[in-house]
Amino acid sequence: MKVLVATEKPFAPVAVEGIRKVVEEAGHELALLEKYTDPAQLCEAVADADALIVRSDKVTPALLDAAPKLKIVVRAGAGYDNVDLESATSHGVVVENTPGQNSNAVAELVFGMLVMAVRNMYAGTAGSELLGKTLGIHAFGQVGRNVARIAGGFGMKVSALDPYCPVEVMQAAGVEPVGDLHELYSNNKFVSLHIPATPETRGSVGYDLISLMPKGGVLINTARKEVIDEAGLAQALEARADLKYVADIRPDNADELLERFPGRVFFTPKKMGAQTAEANINAGIAAARQIADFFATGNTRFKVNK
Ligand code: 3PG
């Protein structure tokens, strides 16, 4: 079988070597398409692929039409909003993700950006510390749980909201469960977003929630830009000169925000939460193993489409 790794943002070379080893030892062939600039290149590369490993690369109906032999797509990572699940199902293609494999990397970046924000973007002026401060975690999945663990080391008071997570799981992690969004945003000086981009969450964090945050609040987004109502964010930053927004995903209005709110907003140039050698190895090799297992035994444990 031919396994194509198609990554516009490549894995670290050491991860690619690990993926190659797993694929070849299972008797399959590896093909690599990195740093492509046009989706047409991906459509061409996928023509004879039986399996596909991607990151945030878009798996569209057109791509699936161009891949007549494709049986499985594994998104090496957590969020699979880049994959058209309905179209994959109608093409008879299994879609999987690799939950948890890159979550520590993303959680560490939360603190990289939070420390930068409370130290006034390293401008040299007196900032503040994290010790004893309140942190609200918006969704307590794998990344949220790693954020809570690290926050414990900083001596922060941590609470979380997640209707899909039993409160016992939060309590066991030393995290206080909160009942609703109003409570989460009004009681926490810092809020870290970990909700997936779904029809329910798109544009769900805007002026009403952000403006509830206590004085000196920082909103950290290492999730998806789509969950933010960008006009509402700008409105909240305008109304409250004490608020900051730091994100691992450039919003569509990034240039406007940077110009209007200098020193109060920060965006990484390219999504890099999961861009560590360790996360690339973990997620990439997990994806390769899942594919090898699928071809060997039909295992679809991590399937996310119907
Ligand atoms: C994820 O959903 O796993 C993260 O957002 C990482 O995405 P990336 O693989 O494109 O860096």
mmCIF file of C-alpha atoms and ligand atoms in Angstrom:
data_model
loop_
_atom_site.group_PDB
_atom_site.id
_atom_site.type_symbol
_atom_site.label_atom_id
_atom_site.label_comp_id
_atom_site.label_asym_id
_atom_site.label_seq_id
_atom_site.Cartn_x
_atom_site.Cartn_y
_atom_site.Cartn_z
ATOM 1 C CA MET A 1 0.000 0.000 0.000
ATOM 2 C CA LYS A 2 1.161 3.559 -0.649
ATOM 3 C CA VAL A 3 1.088 5.913 2.348
ATOM 4 C CA LEU A 4 1.355 9.606 1.479
ATOM 5 C CA VAL A 5 2.500 12.110 4.108
ATOM 6 C CA ALA A 6 1.247 15.483 2.869
ATOM 7 C CA THR A 7 2.251 18.361 5.103
ATOM 8 C CA GLU A 8 2.262 21.985 4.017
ATOM 9 C CA LYS A 9 3.972 22.613 7.395
ATOM 10 C CA PRO A 10 6.463 19.721 7.535
ATOM 11 C CA PHE A 11 7.181 17.441 10.465
ATOM 12 C CA ALA A 12 10.694 17.545 11.924
ATOM 13 C CA PRO A 13 12.973 15.262 9.818
ATOM 14 C CA VAL A 14 13.408 12.901 12.783
ATOM 15 C CA ALA A 15 9.629 12.357 12.848
ATOM 16 C CA VAL A 16 9.518 11.676 9.095
ATOM 17 C CA GLU A 17 12.234 9.043 9.560
ATOM 18 C CA GLY A 18 10.188 7.429 12.349
ATOM 19 C CA ILE A 19 7.087 7.406 10.144
ATOM 20 C CA ARG A 20 9.076 5.877 7.275
ATOM 21 C CA LYS A 21 10.371 3.110 9.548
ATOM 22 C CA VAL A 22 6.874 2.172 10.769
ATOM 23 C CA VAL A 23 5.406 2.260 7.237
ATOM 24 C CA GLU A 24 8.221 0.282 5.594
ATOM 25 C CA GLU A 25 8.498 -2.281 8.376
ATOM 26 C CA ALA A 26 4.783 -2.953 7.893
ATOM 27 C CA GLY A 27 5.526 -3.661 4.205
ATOM 28 C CA HIS A 28 4.134 -0.437 2.753
ATOM 29 C CA GLU A 29 5.630 2.354 0.685
ATOM 30 C CA LEU A 30 6.060 5.952 1.893
ATOM 31 C CA ALA A 31 5.619 9.026 -0.294
ATOM 32 C CA LEU A 32 6.275 12.552 0.928
ATOM 33 C CA LEU A 33 4.818 15.889 -0.165
ATOM 34 C CA GLU A 34 6.033 18.780 1.975
ATOM 35 C CA LYS A 35 5.675 22.564 1.757
ATOM 36 C CA TYR A 36 3.300 22.391 -1.192
ATOM 37 C CA THR A 37 1.945 25.759 -2.232
ATOM 38 C CA ASP A 38 -1.112 24.772 -4.244
ATOM 39 C CA PRO A 39 -3.879 22.270 -3.330
ATOM 40 C CA ALA A 40 -3.578 20.994 -6.917
ATOM 41 C CA GLN A 41 -0.183 19.511 -5.979
ATOM 42 C CA LEU A 42 -1.854 17.536 -3.212
ATOM 43 C CA CYS A 43 -4.601 16.349 -5.586
ATOM 44 C CA GLU A 44 -1.904 15.117 -7.952
ATOM 45 C CA ALA A 45 0.113 13.388 -5.206
ATOM 46 C CA VAL A 46 -2.898 11.575 -3.775
ATOM 47 C CA ALA A 47 -3.889 9.959 -7.121
ATOM 48 C CA ASP A 48 -2.348 6.571 -6.270
ATOM 49 C CA ALA A 49 -2.294 6.800 -2.437
ATOM 50 C CA ASP A 50 -4.016 4.163 -0.313
ATOM 51 C CA ALA A 51 -3.516 6.105 2.927
ATOM 52 C CA LEU A 52 -2.897 9.736 3.767
ATOM 53 C CA ILE A 53 -1.299 11.423 6.782
ATOM 54 C CA VAL A 54 -1.979 15.158 7.118
ATOM 55 C CA ARG A 55 -1.709 17.934 9.707
ATOM 56 C CA SER A 56 -3.912 21.008 9.191
ATOM 57 C CA ASP A 57 -3.890 20.291 5.451
ATOM 58 C CA LYS A 58 -7.353 20.566 3.938
ATOM 59 C CA VAL A 59 -8.989 17.306 2.923
ATOM 60 C CA THR A 60 -11.739 18.523 0.609
ATOM 61 C CA PRO A 61 -14.313 16.772 -1.586
ATOM 62 C CA ALA A 62 -12.121 17.664 -4.599
ATOM 63 C CA LEU A 63 -9.129 15.978 -2.975
ATOM 64 C CA LEU A 64 -11.175 12.888 -2.154
ATOM 65 C CA ASP A 65 -12.449 12.773 -5.763
ATOM 66 C CA ALA A 66 -8.823 12.808 -6.892
ATOM 67 C CA ALA A 67 -7.912 9.836 -4.670
ATOM 68 C CA PRO A 68 -9.737 6.762 -6.029
ATOM 69 C CA LYS A 69 -7.595 4.280 -4.051
ATOM 70 C CA LEU A 70 -7.726 6.122 -0.737
ATOM 71 C CA LYS A 71 -8.985 4.067 2.210
ATOM 72 C CA ILE A 72 -7.849 6.009 5.283
ATOM 73 C CA VAL A 73 -6.842 9.560 6.238
ATOM 74 C CA VAL A 74 -5.144 10.140 9.570
ATOM 75 C CA ARG A 75 -4.940 13.685 10.845
ATOM 76 C CA ALA A 76 -1.703 13.589 12.877
ATOM 77 C CA GLY A 77 -3.047 15.758 15.666
ATOM 78 C CA ALA A 78 -6.202 16.564 17.564
ATOM 79 C CA GLY A 79 -8.526 18.855 15.609
ATOM 80 C CA TYR A 80 -10.013 17.421 12.420
ATOM 81 C CA ASP A 81 -12.001 20.455 11.289
ATOM 82 C CA ASN A 82 -9.725 20.496 8.209
ATOM 83 C CA VAL A 83 -11.199 17.209 6.979
ATOM 84 C CA ASP A 84 -14.579 17.085 5.242
ATOM 85 C CA LEU A 85 -15.952 14.153 7.229
ATOM 86 C CA GLU A 86 -19.200 13.811 5.289
ATOM 87 C CA SER A 87 -17.414 13.682 1.994
ATOM 88 C CA ALA A 88 -14.880 11.167 3.371
ATOM 89 C CA THR A 89 -17.736 8.950 4.530
ATOM 90 C CA SER A 90 -19.458 9.140 1.176
ATOM 91 C CA HIS A 91 -16.149 8.234 -0.502
ATOM 92 C CA GLY A 92 -15.843 5.222 1.846
ATOM 93 C CA VAL A 93 -12.741 6.697 3.486
ATOM 94 C CA VAL A 94 -12.024 6.199 7.201
ATOM 95 C CA VAL A 95 -10.871 9.365 9.014
ATOM 96 C CA GLU A 96 -8.893 9.161 12.255
ATOM 97 C CA ASN A 97 -7.013 11.579 14.500
ATOM 98 C CA THR A 98 -4.273 10.928 17.055
ATOM 99 C CA PRO A 99 -5.721 12.359 20.283
ATOM 100 C CA GLY A 100 -3.326 13.489 22.988
ATOM 101 C CA GLN A 101 -0.135 13.014 20.987
ATOM 102 C CA ASN A 102 0.711 16.701 20.606
ATOM 103 C CA SER A 103 -1.152 18.108 23.596
ATOM 104 C CA ASN A 104 1.813 18.812 25.878
ATOM 105 C CA ALA A 105 3.480 20.870 23.149
ATOM 106 C CA VAL A 106 0.374 23.039 22.774
ATOM 107 C CA ALA A 107 -0.019 23.383 26.550
ATOM 108 C CA GLU A 108 3.586 24.532 26.970
ATOM 109 C CA LEU A 109 3.049 27.232 24.344
ATOM 110 C CA VAL A 110 0.062 28.530 26.327
ATOM 111 C CA PHE A 111 2.473 29.444 29.113
ATOM 112 C CA GLY A 112 5.091 30.757 26.691
ATOM 113 C CA MET A 113 2.541 33.251 25.425
ATOM 114 C CA LEU A 114 0.946 33.945 28.806
ATOM 115 C CA VAL A 115 4.266 34.829 30.461
ATOM 116 C CA MET A 116 5.043 37.096 27.516
ATOM 117 C CA ALA A 117 1.668 38.834 27.885
ATOM 118 C CA VAL A 118 1.945 39.451 31.633
ATOM 119 C CA ARG A 119 5.510 40.736 31.172
ATOM 120 C CA ASN A 120 4.108 43.356 28.772
ATOM 121 C CA MET A 121 5.433 41.570 25.665
ATOM 122 C CA TYR A 122 8.970 41.955 27.106
ATOM 123 C CA ALA A 123 8.828 45.719 26.620
ATOM 124 C CA GLY A 124 10.921 46.295 29.757
ATOM 125 C CA THR A 125 8.147 47.757 31.910
ATOM 126 C CA ALA A 126 7.027 46.119 35.185
ATOM 127 C CA GLY A 127 4.655 43.271 34.485
ATOM 128 C CA SER A 128 3.116 40.713 36.792
ATOM 129 C CA GLU A 129 3.555 37.094 37.879
ATOM 130 C CA LEU A 130 1.384 34.019 37.500
ATOM 131 C CA LEU A 131 1.746 32.793 41.084
ATOM 132 C CA GLY A 132 -1.620 32.874 42.872
ATOM 133 C CA LYS A 133 -3.514 34.138 39.820
ATOM 134 C CA THR A 134 -6.703 32.582 38.437
ATOM 135 C CA LEU A 135 -6.709 30.576 35.220
ATOM 136 C CA GLY A 136 -9.882 29.379 33.514
ATOM 137 C CA ILE A 137 -9.594 26.509 31.068
ATOM 138 C CA HIS A 138 -12.294 26.593 28.405
ATOM 139 C CA ALA A 139 -12.670 22.855 27.556
ATOM 140 C CA PHE A 140 -10.912 20.190 29.546
ATOM 141 C CA GLY A 141 -9.655 17.792 26.893
ATOM 142 C CA GLN A 142 -6.095 16.561 26.499
ATOM 143 C CA VAL A 143 -4.588 20.029 26.013
ATOM 144 C CA GLY A 144 -6.673 21.549 28.797
ATOM 145 C CA ARG A 145 -5.487 18.834 31.196
ATOM 146 C CA ASN A 146 -1.852 19.493 30.359
ATOM 147 C CA VAL A 147 -2.453 23.218 30.844
ATOM 148 C CA ALA A 148 -3.866 22.468 34.314
ATOM 149 C CA ARG A 149 -0.839 20.318 35.198
ATOM 150 C CA ILE A 150 1.611 23.048 34.194
ATOM 151 C CA ALA A 151 -0.468 25.770 35.895
ATOM 152 C CA GLY A 152 -0.043 23.792 39.116
ATOM 153 C CA GLY A 153 3.714 24.327 38.832
ATOM 154 C CA PHE A 154 3.173 28.081 38.516
ATOM 155 C CA GLY A 155 1.010 28.012 41.657
ATOM 156 C CA MET A 156 -2.123 29.224 39.879
ATOM 157 C CA LYS A 157 -5.743 28.706 40.910
ATOM 158 C CA VAL A 158 -7.285 26.703 38.116
ATOM 159 C CA SER A 159 -10.910 26.179 37.132
ATOM 160 C CA ALA A 160 -12.428 24.683 34.002
ATOM 161 C CA LEU A 161 -15.644 24.395 32.027
ATOM 162 C CA ASP A 162 -16.410 21.377 29.887
ATOM 163 C CA PRO A 163 -19.887 19.897 29.595
ATOM 164 C CA TYR A 164 -18.364 16.755 28.030
ATOM 165 C CA CYS A 165 -15.948 16.083 30.904
ATOM 166 C CA PRO A 166 -17.069 14.562 34.223
ATOM 167 C CA VAL A 167 -16.449 16.941 37.144
ATOM 168 C CA GLU A 168 -14.601 14.110 38.947
ATOM 169 C CA VAL A 169 -11.902 14.223 36.266
ATOM 170 C CA MET A 170 -11.381 17.941 36.934
ATOM 171 C CA GLN A 171 -11.440 17.484 40.686
ATOM 172 C CA ALA A 172 -8.871 14.663 40.485
ATOM 173 C CA ALA A 173 -6.615 17.102 38.612
ATOM 174 C CA GLY A 174 -7.026 19.731 41.353
ATOM 175 C CA VAL A 175 -9.212 21.876 39.096
ATOM 176 C CA GLU A 176 -12.432 23.532 40.173
ATOM 177 C CA PRO A 177 -15.337 22.780 37.827
ATOM 178 C CA VAL A 178 -17.399 25.840 36.902
ATOM 179 C CA GLY A 179 -21.032 25.781 35.888
ATOM 180 C CA ASP A 180 -21.223 28.166 32.958
ATOM 181 C CA LEU A 181 -19.401 30.498 30.616
ATOM 182 C CA HIS A 182 -20.359 33.606 32.565
ATOM 183 C CA GLU A 183 -18.664 32.194 35.656
ATOM 184 C CA LEU A 184 -15.602 31.036 33.724
ATOM 185 C CA TYR A 185 -14.933 34.422 32.122
ATOM 186 C CA SER A 186 -15.881 36.640 35.064
ATOM 187 C CA ASN A 187 -13.899 34.740 37.686
ATOM 188 C CA ASN A 188 -10.625 34.203 35.870
ATOM 189 C CA LYS A 189 -7.973 36.768 35.084
ATOM 190 C CA PHE A 190 -6.597 34.464 32.399
ATOM 191 C CA VAL A 191 -8.667 32.214 30.139
ATOM 192 C CA SER A 192 -7.137 29.602 27.856
ATOM 193 C CA LEU A 193 -9.246 28.348 24.948
ATOM 194 C CA HIS A 194 -9.270 24.662 24.063
ATOM 195 C CA ILE A 195 -12.617 24.210 22.352
ATOM 196 C CA PRO A 196 -12.673 22.605 18.897
ATOM 197 C CA ALA A 197 -14.044 24.494 15.888
ATOM 198 C CA THR A 198 -17.524 23.085 15.342
ATOM 199 C CA PRO A 199 -20.778 24.644 14.099
ATOM 200 C CA GLU A 200 -21.678 25.239 17.794
ATOM 201 C CA THR A 201 -18.399 26.906 18.806
ATOM 202 C CA ARG A 202 -17.665 29.025 15.718
ATOM 203 C CA GLY A 203 -17.697 32.716 16.674
ATOM 204 C CA SER A 204 -18.813 31.798 20.188
ATOM 205 C CA VAL A 205 -16.201 33.835 22.100
ATOM 206 C CA GLY A 206 -16.828 37.509 21.518
ATOM 207 C CA TYR A 207 -17.515 40.814 23.228
ATOM 208 C CA ASP A 208 -20.039 39.466 25.751
ATOM 209 C CA LEU A 209 -17.639 36.919 27.240
ATOM 210 C CA ILE A 210 -14.314 38.716 26.801
ATOM 211 C CA SER A 211 -15.559 41.899 28.422
ATOM 212 C CA LEU A 212 -16.532 39.918 31.539
ATOM 213 C CA MET A 213 -12.865 39.211 32.303
ATOM 214 C CA PRO A 214 -11.363 40.811 35.425
ATOM 215 C CA LYS A 215 -8.966 43.758 35.216
ATOM 216 C CA GLY A 216 -5.709 42.873 33.467
ATOM 217 C CA GLY A 217 -7.309 39.866 31.778
ATOM 218 C CA VAL A 218 -5.492 37.871 29.113
ATOM 219 C CA LEU A 219 -7.269 35.576 26.658
ATOM 220 C CA ILE A 220 -5.006 32.891 25.216
ATOM 221 C CA ASN A 221 -6.042 31.061 22.058
ATOM 222 C CA THR A 222 -4.092 27.994 20.975
ATOM 223 C CA ALA A 223 -7.265 26.346 19.653
ATOM 224 C CA ARG A 224 -8.746 27.707 16.416
ATOM 225 C CA LYS A 225 -9.250 31.235 15.107
ATOM 226 C CA GLU A 226 -12.793 30.310 14.057
ATOM 227 C CA VAL A 227 -14.018 30.085 17.667
ATOM 228 C CA ILE A 228 -13.470 33.832 18.111
ATOM 229 C CA ASP A 229 -15.948 36.464 17.003
ATOM 230 C CA GLU A 230 -13.240 38.755 15.657
ATOM 231 C CA ALA A 231 -15.340 41.929 15.533
ATOM 232 C CA GLY A 232 -16.438 41.278 19.136
ATOM 233 C CA LEU A 233 -12.824 40.764 20.193
ATOM 234 C CA ALA A 234 -11.834 44.115 18.663
ATOM 235 C CA GLN A 235 -14.789 45.754 20.393
ATOM 236 C CA ALA A 236 -13.744 44.316 23.782
ATOM 237 C CA LEU A 237 -10.118 45.413 23.324
ATOM 238 C CA GLU A 238 -11.333 48.893 22.379
ATOM 239 C CA ALA A 239 -13.645 49.140 25.393
ATOM 240 C CA ARG A 240 -11.096 47.774 27.882
ATOM 241 C CA ALA A 241 -7.527 49.048 27.599
ATOM 242 C CA ASP A 242 -6.402 46.546 30.256
ATOM 243 C CA LEU A 243 -7.252 43.411 28.230
ATOM 244 C CA LYS A 244 -4.825 41.412 26.087
ATOM 245 C CA TYR A 245 -5.251 38.691 23.452
ATOM 246 C CA VAL A 246 -2.476 36.288 22.497
ATOM 247 C CA ALA A 247 -3.035 33.610 19.882
ATOM 248 C CA ASP A 248 -1.260 30.848 18.044
ATOM 249 C CA ILE A 249 -3.452 31.459 15.034
ATOM 250 C CA ARG A 250 -3.486 34.790 13.217
ATOM 251 C CA PRO A 251 -7.033 36.107 13.061
ATOM 252 C CA ASP A 252 -8.299 37.482 9.758
ATOM 253 C CA ASN A 253 -8.194 40.984 11.284
ATOM 254 C CA ALA A 254 -4.640 40.516 12.676
ATOM 255 C CA ASP A 255 -3.137 43.564 10.971
ATOM 256 C CA GLU A 256 -5.960 45.774 12.183
ATOM 257 C CA LEU A 257 -5.641 44.465 15.764
ATOM 258 C CA LEU A 258 -1.851 44.891 15.785
ATOM 259 C CA GLU A 259 -2.204 48.452 14.594
ATOM 260 C CA ARG A 260 -5.037 49.433 16.918
ATOM 261 C CA PHE A 261 -3.794 47.654 20.059
ATOM 262 C CA PRO A 262 0.016 47.669 20.033
ATOM 263 C CA GLY A 263 1.549 45.719 22.921
ATOM 264 C CA ARG A 264 -1.803 44.109 23.755
ATOM 265 C CA VAL A 265 -2.100 41.498 21.031
ATOM 266 C CA PHE A 266 0.350 38.889 19.781
ATOM 267 C CA PHE A 267 0.138 36.262 17.032
ATOM 268 C CA THR A 268 2.614 33.575 16.045
ATOM 269 C CA PRO A 269 3.469 33.857 12.348
ATOM 270 C CA LYS A 270 2.332 30.266 11.719
ATOM 271 C CA LYS A 271 0.404 27.903 13.998
ATOM 272 C CA MET A 272 3.193 26.367 16.039
ATOM 273 C CA GLY A 273 1.587 24.901 19.168
ATOM 274 C CA ALA A 274 2.274 21.366 17.966
ATOM 275 C CA GLN A 275 5.484 22.276 16.177
ATOM 276 C CA THR A 276 8.040 20.498 18.370
ATOM 277 C CA ALA A 277 10.151 17.489 17.485
ATOM 278 C CA GLU A 278 8.503 15.551 20.308
ATOM 279 C CA ALA A 279 4.947 16.311 19.192
ATOM 280 C CA ASN A 280 5.833 15.602 15.552
ATOM 281 C CA ILE A 281 7.320 12.244 16.535
ATOM 282 C CA ASN A 282 4.396 11.340 18.807
ATOM 283 C CA ALA A 283 1.618 12.342 16.408
ATOM 284 C CA GLY A 284 3.380 11.294 13.185
ATOM 285 C CA ILE A 285 4.374 7.862 14.405
ATOM 286 C CA ALA A 286 0.969 7.294 16.023
ATOM 287 C CA ALA A 287 -0.610 8.102 12.632
ATOM 288 C CA ALA A 288 1.713 5.670 10.839
ATOM 289 C CA ARG A 289 1.012 2.920 13.385
ATOM 290 C CA GLN A 290 -2.747 3.474 13.120
ATOM 291 C CA ILE A 291 -2.506 3.078 9.336
ATOM 292 C CA ALA A 292 -0.345 -0.053 9.585
ATOM 293 C CA ASP A 293 -2.807 -1.499 12.080
ATOM 294 C CA PHE A 294 -5.782 -0.595 9.886
ATOM 295 C CA PHE A 295 -4.298 -2.453 6.921
ATOM 296 C CA ALA A 296 -3.190 -5.410 9.071
ATOM 297 C CA THR A 297 -6.269 -5.925 11.244
ATOM 298 C CA GLY A 298 -8.980 -3.441 10.176
ATOM 299 C CA ASN A 299 -8.661 -1.619 13.526
ATOM 300 C CA THR A 300 -10.505 1.741 13.410
ATOM 301 C CA ARG A 301 -10.329 2.634 17.105
ATOM 302 C CA PHE A 302 -9.613 6.316 16.430
ATOM 303 C CA LYS A 303 -12.200 6.749 13.675
ATOM 304 C CA VAL A 304 -13.979 10.123 13.822
ATOM 305 C CA ASN A 305 -16.374 9.887 10.846
ATOM 306 C CA LYS A 306 -19.518 7.787 10.619
HETATM 307 C C1 3PG B 1 -4.063 20.006 16.376
HETATM 308 O O1 3PG B 1 -5.275 20.136 16.164
HETATM 309 O O2 3PG B 1 -3.549 18.890 16.555
HETATM 310 C C2 3PG B 1 -3.188 21.215 16.481
HETATM 311 O O3 3PG B 1 -3.892 22.368 16.175
HETATM 312 C C3 3PG B 1 -1.915 21.115 15.662
HETATM 313 O O4 3PG B 1 -2.063 21.385 14.301
HETATM 314 P P1 3PG B 1 -0.824 21.250 13.296
HETATM 315 O O5 3PG B 1 -0.500 19.803 13.147
HETATM 316 O O6 3PG B 1 -1.295 21.860 12.011
HETATM 317 O O7 3PG B 1 0.339 21.986 13.867
#
